[in-house]
Coordinates of N, CA and C in Angstrom, one line a residue:
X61 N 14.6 -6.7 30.8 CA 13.5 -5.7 30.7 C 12.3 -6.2 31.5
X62 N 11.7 -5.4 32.1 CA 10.7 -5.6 32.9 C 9.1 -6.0 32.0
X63 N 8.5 -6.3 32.7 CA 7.2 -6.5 32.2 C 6.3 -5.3 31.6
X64 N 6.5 -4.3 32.8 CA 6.1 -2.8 32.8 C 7.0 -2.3 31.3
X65 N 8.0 -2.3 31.2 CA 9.3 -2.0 30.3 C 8.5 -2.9 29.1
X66 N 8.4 -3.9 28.9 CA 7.8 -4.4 28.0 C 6.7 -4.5 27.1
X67 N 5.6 -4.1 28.5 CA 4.3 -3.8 27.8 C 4.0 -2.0 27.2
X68 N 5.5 -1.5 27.9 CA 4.8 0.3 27.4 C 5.7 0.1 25.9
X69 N 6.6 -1.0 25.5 CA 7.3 -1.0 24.3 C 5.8 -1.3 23.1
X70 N 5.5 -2.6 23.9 CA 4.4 -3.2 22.6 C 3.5 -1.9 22.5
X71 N 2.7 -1.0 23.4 CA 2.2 -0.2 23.3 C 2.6 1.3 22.3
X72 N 4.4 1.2 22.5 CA 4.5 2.4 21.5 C 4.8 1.7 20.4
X73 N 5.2 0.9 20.2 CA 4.9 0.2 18.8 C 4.1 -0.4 18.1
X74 N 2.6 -0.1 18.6 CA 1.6 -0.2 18.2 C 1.0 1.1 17.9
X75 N 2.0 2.1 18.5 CA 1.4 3.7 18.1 C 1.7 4.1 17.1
X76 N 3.4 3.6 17.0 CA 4.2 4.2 16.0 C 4.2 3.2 14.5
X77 N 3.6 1.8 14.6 CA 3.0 1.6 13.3 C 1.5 2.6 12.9
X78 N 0.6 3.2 13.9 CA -0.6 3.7 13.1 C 0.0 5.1 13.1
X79 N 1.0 5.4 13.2 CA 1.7 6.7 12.9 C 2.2 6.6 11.2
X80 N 2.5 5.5 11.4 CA 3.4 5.4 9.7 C 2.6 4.8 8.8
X81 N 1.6 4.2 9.2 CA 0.4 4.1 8.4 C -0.8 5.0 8.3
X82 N -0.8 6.5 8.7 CA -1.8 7.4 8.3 C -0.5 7.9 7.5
X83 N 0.4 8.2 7.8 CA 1.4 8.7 7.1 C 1.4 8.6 5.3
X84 N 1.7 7.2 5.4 CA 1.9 6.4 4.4 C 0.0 6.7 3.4
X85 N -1.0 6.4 4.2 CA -2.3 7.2 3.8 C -2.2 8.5 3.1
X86 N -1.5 9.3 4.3 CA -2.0 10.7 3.5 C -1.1 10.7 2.2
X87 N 0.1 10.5 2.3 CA 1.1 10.6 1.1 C 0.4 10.0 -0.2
X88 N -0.4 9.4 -0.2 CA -1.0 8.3 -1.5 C -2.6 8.9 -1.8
X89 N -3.1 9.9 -0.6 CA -3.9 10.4 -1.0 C -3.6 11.8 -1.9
X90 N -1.9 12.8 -1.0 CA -1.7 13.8 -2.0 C -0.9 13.5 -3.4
X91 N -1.0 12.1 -3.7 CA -0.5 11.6 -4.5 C -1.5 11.3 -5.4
X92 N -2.7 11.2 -5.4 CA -3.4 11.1 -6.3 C -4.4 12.5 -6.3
X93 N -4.7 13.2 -5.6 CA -4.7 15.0 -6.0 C -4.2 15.2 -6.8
X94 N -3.0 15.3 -6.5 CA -2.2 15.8 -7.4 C -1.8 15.0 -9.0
X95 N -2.9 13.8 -9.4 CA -2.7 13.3 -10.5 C -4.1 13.5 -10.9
X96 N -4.6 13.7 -10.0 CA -6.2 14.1 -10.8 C -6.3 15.9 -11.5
X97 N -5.5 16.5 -10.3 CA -5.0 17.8 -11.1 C -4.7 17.7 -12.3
X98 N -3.9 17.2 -12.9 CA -3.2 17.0 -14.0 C -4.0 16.8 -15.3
X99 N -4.9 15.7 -14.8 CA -5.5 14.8 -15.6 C -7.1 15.5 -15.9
X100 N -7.6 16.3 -14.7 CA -8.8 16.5 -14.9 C -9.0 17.7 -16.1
X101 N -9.8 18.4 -16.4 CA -10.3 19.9 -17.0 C -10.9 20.6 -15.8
X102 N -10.4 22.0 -16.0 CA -10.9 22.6 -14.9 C -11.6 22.8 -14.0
X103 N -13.3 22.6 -14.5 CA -14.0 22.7 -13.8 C -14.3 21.0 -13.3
X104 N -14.2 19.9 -13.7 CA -13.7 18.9 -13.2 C -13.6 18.4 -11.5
X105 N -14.2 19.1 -10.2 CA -13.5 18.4 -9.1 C -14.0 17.5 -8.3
X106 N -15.0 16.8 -9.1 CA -15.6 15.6 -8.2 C -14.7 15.1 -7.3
X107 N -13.9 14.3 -8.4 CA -13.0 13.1 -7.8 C -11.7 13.9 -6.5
X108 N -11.7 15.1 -6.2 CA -11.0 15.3 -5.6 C -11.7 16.1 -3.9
X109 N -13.2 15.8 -4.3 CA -13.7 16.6 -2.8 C -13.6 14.9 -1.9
X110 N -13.8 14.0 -2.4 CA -13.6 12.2 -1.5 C -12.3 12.4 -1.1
X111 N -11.0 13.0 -2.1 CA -10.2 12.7 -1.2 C -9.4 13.7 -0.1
X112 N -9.9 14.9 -0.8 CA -10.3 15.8 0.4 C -10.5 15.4 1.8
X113 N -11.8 14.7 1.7 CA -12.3 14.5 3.4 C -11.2 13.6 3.7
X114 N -11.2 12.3 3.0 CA -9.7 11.5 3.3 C -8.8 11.9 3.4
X115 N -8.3 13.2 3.0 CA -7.0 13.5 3.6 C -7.2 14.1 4.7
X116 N -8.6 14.9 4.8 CA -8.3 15.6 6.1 C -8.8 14.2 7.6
X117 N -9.3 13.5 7.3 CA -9.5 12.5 8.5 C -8.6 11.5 8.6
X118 N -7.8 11.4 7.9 CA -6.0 10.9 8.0 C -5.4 12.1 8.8
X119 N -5.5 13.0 8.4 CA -4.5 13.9 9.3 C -5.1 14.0 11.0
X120 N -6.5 13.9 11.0 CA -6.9 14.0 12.3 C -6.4 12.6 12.9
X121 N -6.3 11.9 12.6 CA -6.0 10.4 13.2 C -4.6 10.3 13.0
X122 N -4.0 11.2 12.6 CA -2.6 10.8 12.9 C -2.0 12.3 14.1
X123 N -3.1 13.1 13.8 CA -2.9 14.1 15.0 C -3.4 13.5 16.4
X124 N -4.2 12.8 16.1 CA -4.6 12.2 17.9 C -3.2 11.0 17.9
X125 N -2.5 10.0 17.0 CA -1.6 9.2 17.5 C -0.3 10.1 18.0
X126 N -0.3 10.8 16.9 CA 0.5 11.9 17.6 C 0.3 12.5 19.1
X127 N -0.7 12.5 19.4 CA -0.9 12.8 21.1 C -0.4 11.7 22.1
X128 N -1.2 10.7 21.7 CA -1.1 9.6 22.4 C 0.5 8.7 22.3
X129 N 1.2 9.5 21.7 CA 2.3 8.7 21.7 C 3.2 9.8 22.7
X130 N 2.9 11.0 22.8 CA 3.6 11.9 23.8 C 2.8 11.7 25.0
X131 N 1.4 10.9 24.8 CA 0.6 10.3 26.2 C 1.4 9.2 26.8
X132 N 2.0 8.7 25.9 CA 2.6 7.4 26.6 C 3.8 7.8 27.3
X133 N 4.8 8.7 26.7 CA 6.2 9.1 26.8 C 5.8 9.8 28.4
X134 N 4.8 9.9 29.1 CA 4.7 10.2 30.8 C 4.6 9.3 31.5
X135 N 4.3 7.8 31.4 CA 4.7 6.6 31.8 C 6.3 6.5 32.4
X136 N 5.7 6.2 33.9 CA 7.1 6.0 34.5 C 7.1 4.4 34.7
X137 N 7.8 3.6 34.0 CA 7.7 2.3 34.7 C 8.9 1.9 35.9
X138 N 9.6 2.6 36.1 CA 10.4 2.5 37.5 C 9.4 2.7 38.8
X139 N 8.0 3.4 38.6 CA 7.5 3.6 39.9 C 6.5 2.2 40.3
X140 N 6.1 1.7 41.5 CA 5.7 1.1 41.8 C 4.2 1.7 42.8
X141 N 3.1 2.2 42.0 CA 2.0 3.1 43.0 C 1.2 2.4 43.5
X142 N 0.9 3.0 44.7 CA 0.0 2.6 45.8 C -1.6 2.4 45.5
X143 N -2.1 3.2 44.0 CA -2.9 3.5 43.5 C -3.1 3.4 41.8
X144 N -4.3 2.9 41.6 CA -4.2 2.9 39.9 C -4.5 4.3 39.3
X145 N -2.9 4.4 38.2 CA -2.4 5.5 37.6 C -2.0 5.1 36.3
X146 N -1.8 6.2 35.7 CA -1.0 5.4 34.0 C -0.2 4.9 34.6
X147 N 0.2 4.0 33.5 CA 1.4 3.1 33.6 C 0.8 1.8 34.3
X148 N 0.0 1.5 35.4 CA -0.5 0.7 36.4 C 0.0 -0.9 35.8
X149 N 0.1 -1.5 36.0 CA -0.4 -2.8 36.0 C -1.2 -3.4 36.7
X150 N -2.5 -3.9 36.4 CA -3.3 -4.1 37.6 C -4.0 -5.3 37.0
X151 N -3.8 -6.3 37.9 CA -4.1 -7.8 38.4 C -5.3 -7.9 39.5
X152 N -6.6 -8.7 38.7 CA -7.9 -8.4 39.5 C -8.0 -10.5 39.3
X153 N -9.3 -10.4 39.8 CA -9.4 -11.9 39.8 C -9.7 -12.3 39.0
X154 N -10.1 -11.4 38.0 CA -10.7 -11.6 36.5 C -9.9 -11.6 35.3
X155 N -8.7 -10.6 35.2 CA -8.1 -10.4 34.3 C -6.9 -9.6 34.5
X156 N -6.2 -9.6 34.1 CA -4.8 -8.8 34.4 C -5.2 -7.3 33.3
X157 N -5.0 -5.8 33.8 CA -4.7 -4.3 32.9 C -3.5 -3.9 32.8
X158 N -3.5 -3.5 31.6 CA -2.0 -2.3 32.0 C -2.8 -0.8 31.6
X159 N -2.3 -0.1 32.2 CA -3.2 1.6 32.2 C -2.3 2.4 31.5
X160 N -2.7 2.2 30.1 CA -1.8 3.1 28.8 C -2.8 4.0 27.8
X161 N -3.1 3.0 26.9 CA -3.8 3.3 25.6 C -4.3 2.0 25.3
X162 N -5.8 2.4 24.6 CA -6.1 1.2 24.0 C -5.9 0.4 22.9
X163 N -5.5 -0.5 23.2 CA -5.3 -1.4 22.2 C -5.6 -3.2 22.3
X164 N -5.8 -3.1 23.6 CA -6.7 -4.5 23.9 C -5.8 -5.3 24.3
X165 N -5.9 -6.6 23.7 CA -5.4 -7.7 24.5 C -3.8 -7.8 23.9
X166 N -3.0 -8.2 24.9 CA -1.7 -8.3 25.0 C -1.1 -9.7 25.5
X167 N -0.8 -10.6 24.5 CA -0.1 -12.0 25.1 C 1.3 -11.4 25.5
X168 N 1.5 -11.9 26.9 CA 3.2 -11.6 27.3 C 4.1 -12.4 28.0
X169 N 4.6 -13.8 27.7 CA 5.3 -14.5 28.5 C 3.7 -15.6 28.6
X170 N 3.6 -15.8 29.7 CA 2.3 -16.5 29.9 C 0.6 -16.2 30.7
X171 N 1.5 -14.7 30.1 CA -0.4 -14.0 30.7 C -1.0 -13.0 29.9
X172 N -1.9 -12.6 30.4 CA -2.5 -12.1 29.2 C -2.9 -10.4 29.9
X173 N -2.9 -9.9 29.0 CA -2.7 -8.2 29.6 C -4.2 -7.6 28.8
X174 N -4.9 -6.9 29.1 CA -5.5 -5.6 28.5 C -5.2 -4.6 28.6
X175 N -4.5 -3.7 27.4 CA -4.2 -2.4 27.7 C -5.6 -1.5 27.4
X176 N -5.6 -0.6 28.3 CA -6.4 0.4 28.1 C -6.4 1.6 29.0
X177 N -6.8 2.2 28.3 CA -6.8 3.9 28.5 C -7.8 4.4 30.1
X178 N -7.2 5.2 30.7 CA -8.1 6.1 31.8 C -9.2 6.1 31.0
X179 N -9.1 7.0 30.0 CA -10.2 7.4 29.4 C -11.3 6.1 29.2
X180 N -11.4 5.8 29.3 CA -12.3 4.1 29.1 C -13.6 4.0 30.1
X181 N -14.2 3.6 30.1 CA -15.2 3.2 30.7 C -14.9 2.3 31.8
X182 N -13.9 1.4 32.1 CA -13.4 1.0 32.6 C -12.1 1.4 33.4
X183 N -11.3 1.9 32.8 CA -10.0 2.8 33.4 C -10.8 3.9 34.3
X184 N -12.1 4.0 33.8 CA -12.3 5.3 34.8 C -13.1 4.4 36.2
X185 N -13.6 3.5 36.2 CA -13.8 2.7 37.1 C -12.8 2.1 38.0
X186 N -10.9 2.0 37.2 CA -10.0 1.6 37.8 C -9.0 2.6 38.1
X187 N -9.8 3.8 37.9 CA -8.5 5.2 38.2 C -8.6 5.1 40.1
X188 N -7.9 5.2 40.6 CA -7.5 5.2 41.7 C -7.7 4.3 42.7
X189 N -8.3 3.5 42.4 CA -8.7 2.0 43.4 C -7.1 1.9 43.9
X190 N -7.5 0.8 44.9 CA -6.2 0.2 45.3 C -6.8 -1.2 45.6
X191 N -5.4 -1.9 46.0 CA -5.5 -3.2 46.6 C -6.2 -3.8 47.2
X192 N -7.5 -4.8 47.0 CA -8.5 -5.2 47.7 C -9.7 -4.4 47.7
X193 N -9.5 -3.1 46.7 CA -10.7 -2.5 46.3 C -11.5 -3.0 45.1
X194 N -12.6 -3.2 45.2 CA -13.4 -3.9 43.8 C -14.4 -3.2 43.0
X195 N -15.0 -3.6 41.8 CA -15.7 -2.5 40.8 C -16.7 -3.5 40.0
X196 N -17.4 -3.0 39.5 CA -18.2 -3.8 38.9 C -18.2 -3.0 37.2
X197 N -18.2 -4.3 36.5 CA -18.3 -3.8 34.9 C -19.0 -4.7 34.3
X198 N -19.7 -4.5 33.3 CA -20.7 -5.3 32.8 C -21.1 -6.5 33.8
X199 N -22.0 -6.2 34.5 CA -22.4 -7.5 35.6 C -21.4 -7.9 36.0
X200 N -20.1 -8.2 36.1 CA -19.6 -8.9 36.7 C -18.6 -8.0 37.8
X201 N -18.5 -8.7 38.8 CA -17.4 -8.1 39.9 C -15.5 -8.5 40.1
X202 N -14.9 -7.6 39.7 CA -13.6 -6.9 39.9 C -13.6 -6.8 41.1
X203 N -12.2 -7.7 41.9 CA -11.4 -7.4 42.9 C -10.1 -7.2 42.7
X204 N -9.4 -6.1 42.9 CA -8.0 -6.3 42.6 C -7.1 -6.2 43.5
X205 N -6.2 -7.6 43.1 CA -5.4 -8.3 43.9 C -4.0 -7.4 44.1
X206 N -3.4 -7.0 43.0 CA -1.9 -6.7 43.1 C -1.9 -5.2 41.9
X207 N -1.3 -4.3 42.2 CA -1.0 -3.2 41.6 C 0.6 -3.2 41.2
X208 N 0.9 -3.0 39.9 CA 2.7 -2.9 39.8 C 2.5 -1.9 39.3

């Protein structure tokens, strides 16, 4: 397995545990609605407008992993571009990216990877650079050496 092959794996299985963990959230939130129903008198619904908003901002957070996991599934790692694109791997003199989703730092073999998103503050400073093009982020200066 490649490196590229490797790091878009750690990436979807860091999607697909916060997938099974809002999951596993909401299920325990309509799990307790539904025992406070039971339990309350009717006019009774304090305890159930908290978990209301908790259910509904579980479902929005698992509707965005849900995106981002069909974000990842457009990752080609067979291509090798001329330019930084999803998927990228990109090696500066500072620090090694991979251009996926954020999730930060990635030990792999003996180097160390940042994944992160276009959408970033940075990914948008490394959307299309190429080789021997440099950027500046927080004070300091980016050269990047090698693109995979």
């Amino acid at each position: 397995m490649t490196t590229k092959q490797r790091l878009l794996q750690i990436c979807n299985e860091h999607v697909d545990k916060r997938i099974n963990d809002y999951k596993e959230e909401i299920n325990l939130i309509k799990e307790s609605i539904a025992s406070n129903d039971k339990g309350n008198s009717e006019d009774d619904d304090s305890g159930n407008g908290k978990l209301l908003n908790d259910l509904e901002k579980n479902m929005g957070y698992l509707a965005d992993a849900n995106k981002t996991k069909e974000y990842l599934k457009l990752i080609k790692t067979n291509v090798e571009p001329v330019d930084v694109v999803l998927g990228s791997i990109v090696k500066t003199n500072e620090m090694n990216f991979y251009i996926a989703t954020s999730i930060g730092k990635i030990d792999l073999d003996s180097d160390v990877y940042f994944a992160i998103s276009l959408n970033t503050p940075i990914g948008q400073l490394l959307k299309n650079k190429k080789v021997n093009d440099s950027f500046e982020f927080n004070q300091k200066k980016y050269v990047i050496q090698e693109i995979i």
